[in-house]
């Protein structure tokens, strides 16, 4: 049986069912592989032969003149078992079954899916799907999704696993249009006829390019095994999880989506807790949390400092922090003194620090950089939330970025308010410089709380080992 | 005693403490009033006389050659009582005290604040603040915030009340940079030396331009009276509330922000429930919820339909809907039949409707418009969540917008996924056409649940009257 790693490092791809119609999915995938610059060999298979997107189409898989590591199937369910036998003959290592119409649709689909399983088992080939866009390996430019583009294949540090068909592709398009949220590997599981979440997790745990793992799951097949692997993985890198089918109604819908088995959410929650996973409740929460983990180190405590220009936002941040079980740091005397020197009202040198209108006395840059230095130096401050104005001048936060450069031993999260366009300008600049920016400080606070919780679980897990 | 309405309709403004330095706050306000086109008369008061931004500065308020309805004070706390006596002499109707340094800072500030209160009471003048940017009336171009700009003064339907200094200004800049989220009136309360939340609410209840009220509060002064007015107001228009100081730590911080009295959050929650207010937990939630209420009618039931291209997003939407106590609609046979005619797999004509890849058969436009028509016509569907691709072609959703035009008897919320830039293009087009677009469907679902809950409370309150 081939390992998942061998498939992810495939040096050649055959697209079975590549149409000569250049707009059809299989043909589009051949185009995408050219465009993203896949480093290996590529061929299409079509009973009529010919070519599409300057790629030859062979009548039969056996005619492909090079060994095929990975086959992508764009053919109807009934044709899949036959094609898989051809693949086995050709000594293909792995197959991605993109088509839908298997166990998620009823009895006949389920029968074919079982047949697929039998062929895979007896041949040692590894299978992904059915009903998935499949794989991404940004290190080699490998993708089996005909929606991919070069931006989506930029190398990053997120290992993404999704039990879904098209979702991983759509989300990837979104993620890759943000700053710094690129994938190392992407693994679509679909109906999980063979490769499932536990194997994907174990693979990503060992993958050098993957610093952080994000999962969208609809069920878990082998609970105990998953728990064991998840626990080992979370002790090494953060594992963020989003689960579809939390409610009975949602669970029922997963059956027709990826033929999932509903599982009690309390059971899944128990696995999350015992394994030390970071569970999120929505996609946007997943994305914000990814950003925090990727951009900043883990906090070494629960005490946060809040710098702000708006008392109201400071208060809402305090509420969010306390609700998330964080603490509001007490500054040491040196810190208070240092801050007191650059604000108009030294008595206000306490946490949260309200810069407005005090910053008008010494100017925003002097006041804010000095305060940031003081907070970075205070061992009683584990993390900093910096709430400020969006600025239409791209480099307005340049001096603050300079202070933070090479001093990122504690997380610093920005949150900017102002006109939407200005927020985009300032945010882009900050995130290009590795400083995460959140739409509202409450979000930053919640991400920080999750990072802190993960840090505690991880150090506990490491001690137990 | 003047009414709040008389102050909001001020025909003339004097800025007391307007500096000749054009960059100082008072001078900036004079500039802003010119720029936003305030319809009334404007003067500055400065002991040295002169002019700034082509506006005359009078040495004393009594020298201003026209009656002054509203005075804005940009002077230190100690000078405020004297200036107020001048205002009373001049028969000024209302004063906005922008300066900070009153009850929120300690004993001396509290003493001055009490003196201010006494002068206001004996003269009948109405006071806002201290420690507030004050008032906005977009119908007359009135603003007392030196951060305002013409975009922020575009007339809208949101009446906004904020117990804060600078926050209302910063948030207003953000809101006004989005589509369709403009204010009718804005009222900053600051330390609430005179005008407080209950009076502001009663005023906005009667204000014709205000269709919806949003409040940021740190405390409530007269609980019973507030409850009564809030209940009457919520029976007429939605009242959205965000409260700072939910936690003991946050409550403590409100004391130094707006000299607020901490109140048990359970008590405030009781008021919210009894009055039928819509309570939000963060600014972003407030903004999403505003959008739903402003753009769409209230739902007439709890049954939602979900149209999607991504099974995973549909499942996450179902989970969010069930968690928010909504229901997944059962389509009537006519609806299923009609939908079955435009998708490739008629058996899939159920809720949620997964368009992908079925829409490839008849094309996206035909499939999606026909489905939308069918759902709008089904009386068992109270609201529609439409999950789709962001598209870089601005008018890609034009045909869907046409279907919805003049048929907005039930809420239709969009949620688009794709590259960030494409989302912005599609969202701008949809929102310009009155269709709200949410970053992720879970958000749309939660807003819908809040609108439904408000609709039920409102009809109950109307029956009881």
Short mmCIF file of C-alpha atoms in Angstrom, two decimals, chain A residues 43-460:
data_model
loop_
_atom_site.label_atom_id
_atom_site.label_comp_id
_atom_site.label_asym_id
_atom_site.label_seq_id
_atom_site.Cartn_x
_atom_site.Cartn_y
_atom_site.Cartn_z
CA UNK A 43 -1.23 13.53 -19.81
CA UNK A 44 -4.93 13.27 -20.58
CA UNK A 45 -6.86 10.08 -21.31
CA UNK A 46 -9.82 10.15 -23.71
CA UNK A 47 -11.11 7.23 -25.85
CA UNK A 48 -11.15 9.58 -28.86
CA UNK A 49 -7.56 10.73 -28.44
CA UNK A 50 -6.49 14.11 -29.79
CA UNK A 51 -5.25 16.95 -27.63
CA UNK A 52 -6.50 19.84 -25.53
CA UNK A 53 -4.61 22.86 -24.13
CA UNK A 54 -1.51 21.57 -25.98
CA UNK A 55 -1.55 18.38 -23.91
CA UNK A 56 -1.83 14.99 -25.65
CA UNK A 57 -4.92 12.88 -24.96
CA UNK A 58 -4.19 9.15 -25.04
CA UNK A 59 -6.94 6.69 -25.96
CA UNK A 60 -6.10 4.39 -23.10
CA UNK A 61 -4.18 4.88 -19.87
CA UNK A 62 -1.70 2.16 -20.84
CA UNK A 63 -0.68 4.26 -23.85
CA UNK A 64 0.66 7.04 -21.62
CA UNK A 65 4.40 6.83 -22.34
CA UNK A 66 5.58 7.46 -18.76
CA UNK A 67 4.81 5.96 -15.34
CA UNK A 68 1.74 7.63 -13.81
CA UNK A 69 1.90 8.39 -10.07
CA UNK A 70 -1.50 10.03 -9.75
CA UNK A 71 -4.69 9.66 -11.80
CA UNK A 72 -7.60 12.12 -11.60
CA UNK A 73 -10.95 10.65 -12.67
CA UNK A 74 -13.53 12.89 -14.37
CA UNK A 75 -15.88 10.13 -15.47
CA UNK A 76 -19.38 8.96 -14.43
CA UNK A 77 -19.60 6.66 -11.38
CA UNK A 78 -20.43 3.55 -13.42
CA UNK A 79 -17.19 3.91 -15.41
CA UNK A 80 -15.01 4.36 -12.33
CA UNK A 81 -14.38 0.68 -11.38
CA UNK A 82 -13.14 -0.14 -14.88
CA UNK A 83 -10.87 2.88 -14.94
CA UNK A 84 -9.47 1.91 -11.55
CA UNK A 85 -8.56 -1.54 -12.87
CA UNK A 86 -6.66 0.17 -15.70
CA UNK A 87 -4.92 2.33 -13.08
CA UNK A 88 -3.92 -0.73 -11.07
CA UNK A 89 -2.52 -2.32 -14.25
CA UNK A 90 -0.48 0.82 -14.97
CA UNK A 91 0.81 0.74 -11.36
CA UNK A 92 -0.68 4.13 -10.55
CA UNK A 93 -0.02 5.03 -6.90
CA UNK A 94 -3.05 7.16 -6.14
CA UNK A 95 -6.39 8.17 -7.66
CA UNK A 96 -8.58 11.21 -7.08
CA UNK A 97 -12.24 10.48 -7.85
CA UNK A 98 -13.75 13.87 -8.54
CA UNK A 99 -17.19 12.78 -9.73
CA UNK A 100 -20.17 12.80 -7.42
CA UNK A 101 -23.03 10.25 -7.47
CA UNK A 102 -21.68 7.65 -5.05
CA UNK A 103 -22.74 6.70 -1.51
CA UNK A 104 -24.16 10.20 -0.90
CA UNK A 105 -26.91 9.61 -3.50
CA UNK A 106 -28.32 6.19 -2.62
CA UNK A 107 -28.04 2.44 -2.99
CA UNK A 108 -26.53 2.10 -6.48
CA UNK A 109 -23.94 4.78 -5.71
CA UNK A 110 -23.08 3.03 -2.47
CA UNK A 111 -22.62 -0.27 -4.32
CA UNK A 112 -20.14 1.28 -6.76
CA UNK A 113 -18.35 2.97 -3.89
CA UNK A 114 -17.88 -0.45 -2.20
CA UNK A 115 -16.53 -1.86 -5.46
CA UNK A 116 -14.07 1.04 -5.63
CA UNK A 117 -12.97 0.22 -2.13
CA UNK A 118 -12.34 -3.42 -3.01
CA UNK A 119 -10.24 -2.55 -6.04
CA UNK A 120 -8.17 -0.06 -4.02
CA UNK A 121 -7.54 -2.59 -1.24
CA UNK A 122 -6.47 -5.37 -3.54
CA UNK A 123 -4.19 -3.16 -5.64
CA UNK A 124 -2.56 -1.06 -2.89
CA UNK A 125 -3.54 2.13 -4.73
CA UNK A 126 -4.65 5.02 -2.54
CA UNK A 127 -7.97 6.74 -3.25
CA UNK A 128 -9.31 10.24 -2.56
CA UNK A 129 -13.02 11.00 -2.73
CA UNK A 130 -15.30 10.30 -4.49
CA UNK A 131 -16.80 13.76 -4.64
CA UNK A 132 -13.74 15.89 -4.04
CA UNK A 133 -11.53 18.40 -5.79
CA UNK A 134 -8.64 16.48 -4.32
CA UNK A 135 -5.08 17.47 -3.66
CA UNK A 136 -2.78 20.46 -3.51
CA UNK A 137 0.96 20.43 -2.92
CA UNK A 138 2.30 23.94 -3.32
CA UNK A 139 5.91 22.76 -3.13
CA UNK A 140 5.61 20.93 -6.47
CA UNK A 141 2.72 22.87 -8.05
CA UNK A 142 0.50 19.82 -7.82
CA UNK A 143 -3.23 20.37 -7.90
CA UNK A 144 -6.15 18.21 -8.95
CA UNK A 145 -8.69 21.05 -8.78
CA UNK A 146 -9.74 22.63 -12.06
CA UNK A 147 -10.59 25.82 -10.12
CA UNK A 148 -6.99 26.40 -9.03
CA UNK A 149 -4.89 29.36 -10.12
CA UNK A 150 -1.23 30.31 -9.57
CA UNK A 151 -2.06 32.53 -6.59
CA UNK A 152 -3.73 29.59 -4.86
CA UNK A 153 -0.57 27.53 -5.36
CA UNK A 154 1.78 30.00 -3.68
CA UNK A 155 3.67 28.04 -1.02
CA UNK A 156 2.54 28.64 2.56
CA UNK A 157 2.45 26.92 5.92
CA UNK A 158 -1.19 25.82 6.30
CA UNK A 159 -2.02 22.14 5.87
CA UNK A 160 -5.72 22.04 4.99
CA UNK A 161 -7.94 18.98 5.15
CA UNK A 162 -11.57 19.20 4.04
CA UNK A 163 -14.26 16.58 3.98
CA UNK A 164 -16.12 18.23 1.14
CA UNK A 165 -16.35 18.53 -2.59
CA UNK A 166 -16.00 22.08 -3.80
CA UNK A 167 -15.67 23.93 -0.51
CA UNK A 168 -11.94 23.51 -0.12
CA UNK A 169 -11.48 25.11 -3.56
CA UNK A 170 -13.73 28.08 -2.87
CA UNK A 171 -12.19 28.71 0.52
CA UNK A 172 -8.71 28.36 -0.90
CA UNK A 173 -9.51 31.05 -3.46
CA UNK A 174 -10.52 33.34 -0.59
CA UNK A 175 -7.56 32.50 1.66
CA UNK A 176 -5.04 32.96 -1.12
CA UNK A 177 -6.42 36.43 -1.86
CA UNK A 178 -5.52 37.52 1.69
CA UNK A 179 -1.97 38.24 2.82
CA UNK A 180 0.12 35.38 4.12
CA UNK A 181 -2.56 32.69 4.33
CA UNK A 182 -1.21 30.20 1.82
CA UNK A 183 -1.26 26.42 1.93
CA UNK A 184 1.57 23.96 2.21
CA UNK A 185 -0.72 21.02 1.39
CA UNK A 186 -4.43 20.66 0.72
CA UNK A 187 -6.27 17.34 1.02
CA UNK A 188 -9.91 16.97 -0.03
CA UNK A 189 -11.51 13.88 1.47
CA UNK A 190 -14.98 13.85 -0.12
CA UNK A 191 -16.74 10.57 0.72
CA UNK A 192 -13.52 9.11 2.19
CA UNK A 193 -13.59 5.80 0.31
CA UNK A 194 -9.99 5.28 1.42
CA UNK A 195 -7.92 8.20 2.74
CA UNK A 196 -9.61 9.76 5.76
CA UNK A 197 -8.95 12.44 8.35
CA UNK A 198 -6.66 10.45 10.64
CA UNK A 199 -4.20 9.49 7.92
CA UNK A 200 -4.27 13.04 6.55
CA UNK A 201 -3.54 14.41 10.00
CA UNK A 202 -0.67 11.99 10.61
CA UNK A 203 0.83 12.95 7.26
CA UNK A 204 0.59 16.69 7.93
CA UNK A 205 2.04 16.22 11.41
CA UNK A 206 5.28 15.01 9.79
CA UNK A 207 5.21 17.41 6.83
CA UNK A 208 8.05 19.93 7.22
CA UNK A 209 6.30 22.71 5.28
CA UNK A 210 3.18 22.54 7.42
CA UNK A 211 3.33 24.70 10.54
CA UNK A 212 -0.38 24.62 11.26
CA UNK A 213 -3.27 22.33 10.34
CA UNK A 214 -6.85 23.36 9.58
CA UNK A 215 -9.62 20.79 9.14
CA UNK A 216 -13.22 20.88 7.98
CA UNK A 217 -14.84 17.58 9.01
CA UNK A 218 -18.35 16.18 8.74
CA UNK A 219 -17.67 12.97 10.62
CA UNK A 220 -14.80 10.99 12.12
CA UNK A 221 -14.45 7.36 11.03
CA UNK A 222 -12.19 5.75 13.60
CA UNK A 223 -12.72 7.74 16.78
CA UNK A 224 -10.05 6.24 19.05
CA UNK A 225 -7.37 6.23 16.42
CA UNK A 226 -8.23 9.79 15.46
CA UNK A 227 -8.00 10.88 19.10
CA UNK A 228 -4.56 9.32 19.47
CA UNK A 229 -3.15 10.85 16.28
CA UNK A 230 -4.84 14.21 16.95
CA UNK A 231 -3.32 14.37 20.41
CA UNK A 232 0.16 13.60 19.11
CA UNK A 233 -0.24 16.13 16.32
CA UNK A 234 -1.56 18.92 18.55
CA UNK A 235 1.45 18.45 20.81
CA UNK A 236 3.59 19.46 17.84
CA UNK A 237 1.56 22.01 15.85
CA UNK A 238 -1.82 23.71 16.24
CA UNK A 239 -4.78 21.82 14.76
CA UNK A 240 -7.80 24.03 14.04
CA UNK A 241 -11.07 22.21 13.47
CA UNK A 242 -14.43 23.23 12.05
CA UNK A 243 -17.15 20.59 12.15
CA UNK A 244 -20.25 20.52 9.96
CA UNK A 245 -23.26 18.70 11.32
CA UNK A 246 -23.18 19.96 14.90
CA UNK A 247 -26.98 19.85 15.04
CA UNK A 248 -29.18 16.82 14.23
CA UNK A 249 -30.51 18.65 11.15
CA UNK A 250 -26.99 19.51 9.99
CA UNK A 251 -25.92 15.93 10.67
CA UNK A 252 -28.72 14.62 8.48
CA UNK A 253 -27.59 16.90 5.65
CA UNK A 254 -24.02 15.60 5.83
CA UNK A 255 -25.36 12.17 4.85
CA UNK A 256 -26.44 13.47 1.45
CA UNK A 257 -23.32 15.60 1.13
CA UNK A 258 -20.43 13.23 1.86
CA UNK A 259 -22.34 10.14 3.02
CA UNK A 260 -21.27 10.95 6.57
CA UNK A 261 -22.40 9.11 9.67
CA UNK A 262 -23.96 11.56 12.11
CA UNK A 263 -22.13 11.69 15.43
CA UNK A 264 -23.28 13.26 18.69
CA UNK A 265 -21.66 16.63 18.99
CA UNK A 266 -20.83 16.04 22.66
CA UNK A 267 -18.69 13.09 21.60
CA UNK A 268 -16.82 15.18 19.09
CA UNK A 269 -16.40 17.93 21.67
CA UNK A 270 -14.88 15.36 24.03
CA UNK A 271 -12.35 14.38 21.37
CA UNK A 272 -11.49 18.04 20.79
CA UNK A 273 -10.85 18.61 24.50
CA UNK A 274 -8.87 15.43 25.06
CA UNK A 275 -6.74 15.89 21.97
CA UNK A 276 -6.10 19.61 22.56
CA UNK A 277 -7.54 20.70 19.23
CA UNK A 278 -8.66 24.28 18.64
CA UNK A 279 -12.31 24.13 17.68
CA UNK A 280 -14.00 26.97 15.76
CA UNK A 281 -17.68 27.46 15.09
CA UNK A 282 -17.61 29.22 11.71
CA UNK A 283 -15.42 29.80 8.69
CA UNK A 284 -14.68 33.40 9.52
CA UNK A 285 -13.57 32.44 13.01
CA UNK A 286 -11.34 29.80 11.43
CA UNK A 287 -9.74 32.39 9.17
CA UNK A 288 -9.12 34.95 11.96
CA UNK A 289 -7.67 32.25 14.15
CA UNK A 290 -5.40 30.96 11.38
CA UNK A 291 -4.04 34.48 11.01
CA UNK A 292 -3.19 34.82 14.69
CA UNK A 293 -1.43 31.45 14.89
CA UNK A 294 0.49 31.94 11.65
CA UNK A 295 1.63 35.52 12.17
CA UNK A 296 2.49 35.60 15.84
CA UNK A 297 4.22 33.47 18.50
CA UNK A 298 2.13 31.84 21.22
CA UNK A 299 1.52 34.07 24.26
CA UNK A 300 3.42 33.14 27.44
CA UNK A 301 0.62 34.14 29.80
CA UNK A 302 -2.87 35.53 30.00
CA UNK A 303 -2.15 39.18 30.77
CA UNK A 304 -2.96 41.45 27.86
CA UNK A 305 -2.27 45.15 27.39
CA UNK A 306 -4.70 47.29 25.40
CA UNK A 307 -3.60 50.47 23.62
CA UNK A 308 -6.45 52.47 22.16
CA UNK A 309 -7.74 55.84 21.03
CA UNK A 310 -11.35 54.96 21.89
CA UNK A 311 -12.48 54.32 25.43
CA UNK A 312 -15.57 52.49 24.17
CA UNK A 313 -13.49 50.06 22.13
CA UNK A 314 -11.19 49.51 25.11
CA UNK A 315 -14.15 48.63 27.29
CA UNK A 316 -15.59 46.23 24.72
CA UNK A 317 -12.13 44.64 24.46
CA UNK A 318 -11.93 44.23 28.24
CA UNK A 319 -15.37 42.59 28.27
CA UNK A 320 -14.35 40.22 25.47
CA UNK A 321 -11.03 39.45 27.21
CA UNK A 322 -12.63 38.64 30.56
CA UNK A 323 -15.31 36.55 28.87
CA UNK A 324 -12.51 34.64 27.09
CA UNK A 325 -10.73 34.13 30.45
CA UNK A 326 -7.84 36.46 29.71
CA UNK A 327 -6.57 38.98 32.25
CA UNK A 328 -5.90 42.70 32.02
CA UNK A 329 -2.19 43.18 32.76
CA UNK A 330 -0.98 45.35 35.64
CA UNK A 331 2.01 47.35 34.39
CA UNK A 332 5.18 47.39 36.45
CA UNK A 333 6.31 50.82 37.76
CA UNK A 334 9.03 51.26 35.08
CA UNK A 335 6.41 50.74 32.38
CA UNK A 336 4.02 53.25 33.89
CA UNK A 337 6.79 55.77 34.25
CA UNK A 338 7.99 55.33 30.69
CA UNK A 339 4.47 55.66 29.30
CA UNK A 340 3.79 58.64 31.58
CA UNK A 341 6.63 60.51 29.89
CA UNK A 342 4.99 60.40 26.44
CA UNK A 343 1.34 61.05 27.25
CA UNK A 344 -0.13 64.36 28.34
CA UNK A 345 -1.74 62.96 31.51
CA UNK A 346 0.81 60.68 33.26
CA UNK A 347 -1.92 59.51 35.68
CA UNK A 348 -3.52 57.79 32.69
CA UNK A 349 -0.50 55.48 32.24
CA UNK A 350 -2.57 52.44 33.10
CA UNK A 351 -4.11 49.54 31.20
CA UNK A 352 -5.92 50.18 28.85
CA UNK A 353 -3.82 53.10 27.66
CA UNK A 354 -6.07 55.64 25.97
CA UNK A 355 -3.88 57.60 23.55
CA UNK A 356 -6.54 60.12 22.67
CA UNK A 357 -6.16 63.06 23.01
CA UNK A 358 -2.90 62.54 24.93
CA UNK A 359 -0.97 61.58 21.81
CA UNK A 360 -1.59 65.06 20.41
CA UNK A 361 1.03 66.44 22.82
CA UNK A 362 4.08 64.46 21.63
CA UNK A 363 2.66 63.26 18.32
CA UNK A 364 1.28 59.85 17.45
CA UNK A 365 4.54 58.28 16.27
CA UNK A 366 6.64 59.18 19.31
CA UNK A 367 3.87 58.31 21.75
CA UNK A 368 2.86 55.02 20.19
CA UNK A 369 6.35 53.66 19.44
CA UNK A 370 7.56 54.48 22.96
CA UNK A 371 4.50 52.82 24.50
CA UNK A 372 4.96 49.75 22.33
CA UNK A 373 8.63 49.47 23.39
CA UNK A 374 7.63 49.79 27.03
CA UNK A 375 4.98 47.08 26.75
CA UNK A 376 7.28 44.71 24.86
CA UNK A 377 9.82 45.11 27.68
CA UNK A 378 7.34 44.51 30.53
CA UNK A 379 7.44 40.81 31.53
CA UNK A 380 3.95 41.17 33.02
CA UNK A 381 2.48 41.77 29.58
CA UNK A 382 1.97 38.57 27.57
CA UNK A 383 0.27 40.12 24.54
CA UNK A 384 -0.71 43.50 23.13
CA UNK A 385 -3.91 44.65 21.41
CA UNK A 386 -3.29 47.89 19.55
CA UNK A 387 -6.50 49.69 18.53
CA UNK A 388 -5.94 52.59 16.19
CA UNK A 389 -7.09 54.68 13.24
CA UNK A 390 -6.96 53.38 9.71
CA UNK A 391 -4.79 55.67 7.65
CA UNK A 392 -4.87 56.29 3.92
CA UNK A 393 -1.10 56.76 3.93
CA UNK A 394 0.23 53.28 3.30
CA UNK A 395 3.26 53.57 5.56
CA UNK A 396 1.66 55.46 8.45
CA UNK A 397 2.40 52.47 10.68
CA UNK A 398 5.96 52.12 9.40
CA UNK A 399 7.58 53.30 12.66
CA UNK A 400 5.51 50.81 14.69
CA UNK A 401 6.44 48.02 12.30
CA UNK A 402 10.10 48.95 12.85
CA UNK A 403 9.69 48.62 16.61
CA UNK A 404 8.15 45.18 16.20
CA UNK A 405 10.71 43.88 13.72
CA UNK A 406 12.88 41.20 15.34
CA UNK A 407 11.06 41.65 18.62
CA UNK A 408 8.21 39.29 18.07
CA UNK A 409 8.55 37.32 21.26
CA UNK A 410 4.99 38.23 22.24
CA UNK A 411 1.86 38.53 20.10
CA UNK A 412 0.86 42.03 18.97
CA UNK A 413 -2.52 42.30 17.25
CA UNK A 414 -3.80 45.42 15.52
CA UNK A 415 -7.39 46.52 15.07
CA UNK A 416 -8.14 49.58 12.97
CA UNK A 417 -11.29 51.63 12.61
CA UNK A 418 -12.01 54.23 9.95
CA UNK A 419 -13.20 54.26 6.36
CA UNK A 420 -13.21 50.77 4.82
CA UNK A 421 -10.75 51.77 2.08
CA UNK A 422 -8.28 53.18 4.62
CA UNK A 423 -8.56 50.05 6.74
CA UNK A 424 -7.62 47.99 3.67
CA UNK A 425 -4.56 50.16 2.98
CA UNK A 426 -3.26 50.06 6.54
CA UNK A 427 -4.09 46.40 6.99
CA UNK A 428 -2.31 45.38 3.82
CA UNK A 429 0.83 47.21 4.92
CA UNK A 430 0.77 45.72 8.42
CA UNK A 431 0.09 42.17 7.24
CA UNK A 432 2.78 42.34 4.56
CA UNK A 433 5.05 43.07 7.49
CA UNK A 434 3.80 40.10 9.46
CA UNK A 435 1.52 41.98 11.86
CA UNK A 436 -2.04 40.65 11.91
CA UNK A 437 -4.89 43.08 11.76
CA UNK A 438 -8.43 42.31 12.90
CA UNK A 439 -11.65 44.06 11.91
CA UNK A 440 -12.60 44.61 15.53
CA UNK A 441 -10.60 44.19 18.73
CA UNK A 442 -13.03 41.61 20.18
CA UNK A 443 -11.93 39.24 17.42
CA UNK A 444 -8.28 39.80 18.19
CA UNK A 445 -8.99 39.10 21.86
CA UNK A 446 -10.77 35.84 21.10
CA UNK A 447 -7.96 34.62 18.84
CA UNK A 448 -5.44 35.48 21.55
CA UNK A 449 -7.45 33.52 24.10
CA UNK A 450 -7.43 30.48 21.81
CA UNK A 451 -3.68 30.78 21.25
CA UNK A 452 -3.12 30.99 25.00
CA UNK A 453 -5.30 27.97 25.64
CA UNK A 454 -3.45 26.01 22.98
CA UNK A 455 -0.08 27.06 24.42
CA UNK A 456 -1.06 25.74 27.86
CA UNK A 457 -2.36 22.45 26.45
CA UNK A 458 0.74 21.98 24.35
CA UNK A 459 3.18 22.53 27.20
CA UNK A 460 1.13 20.16 29.37
#
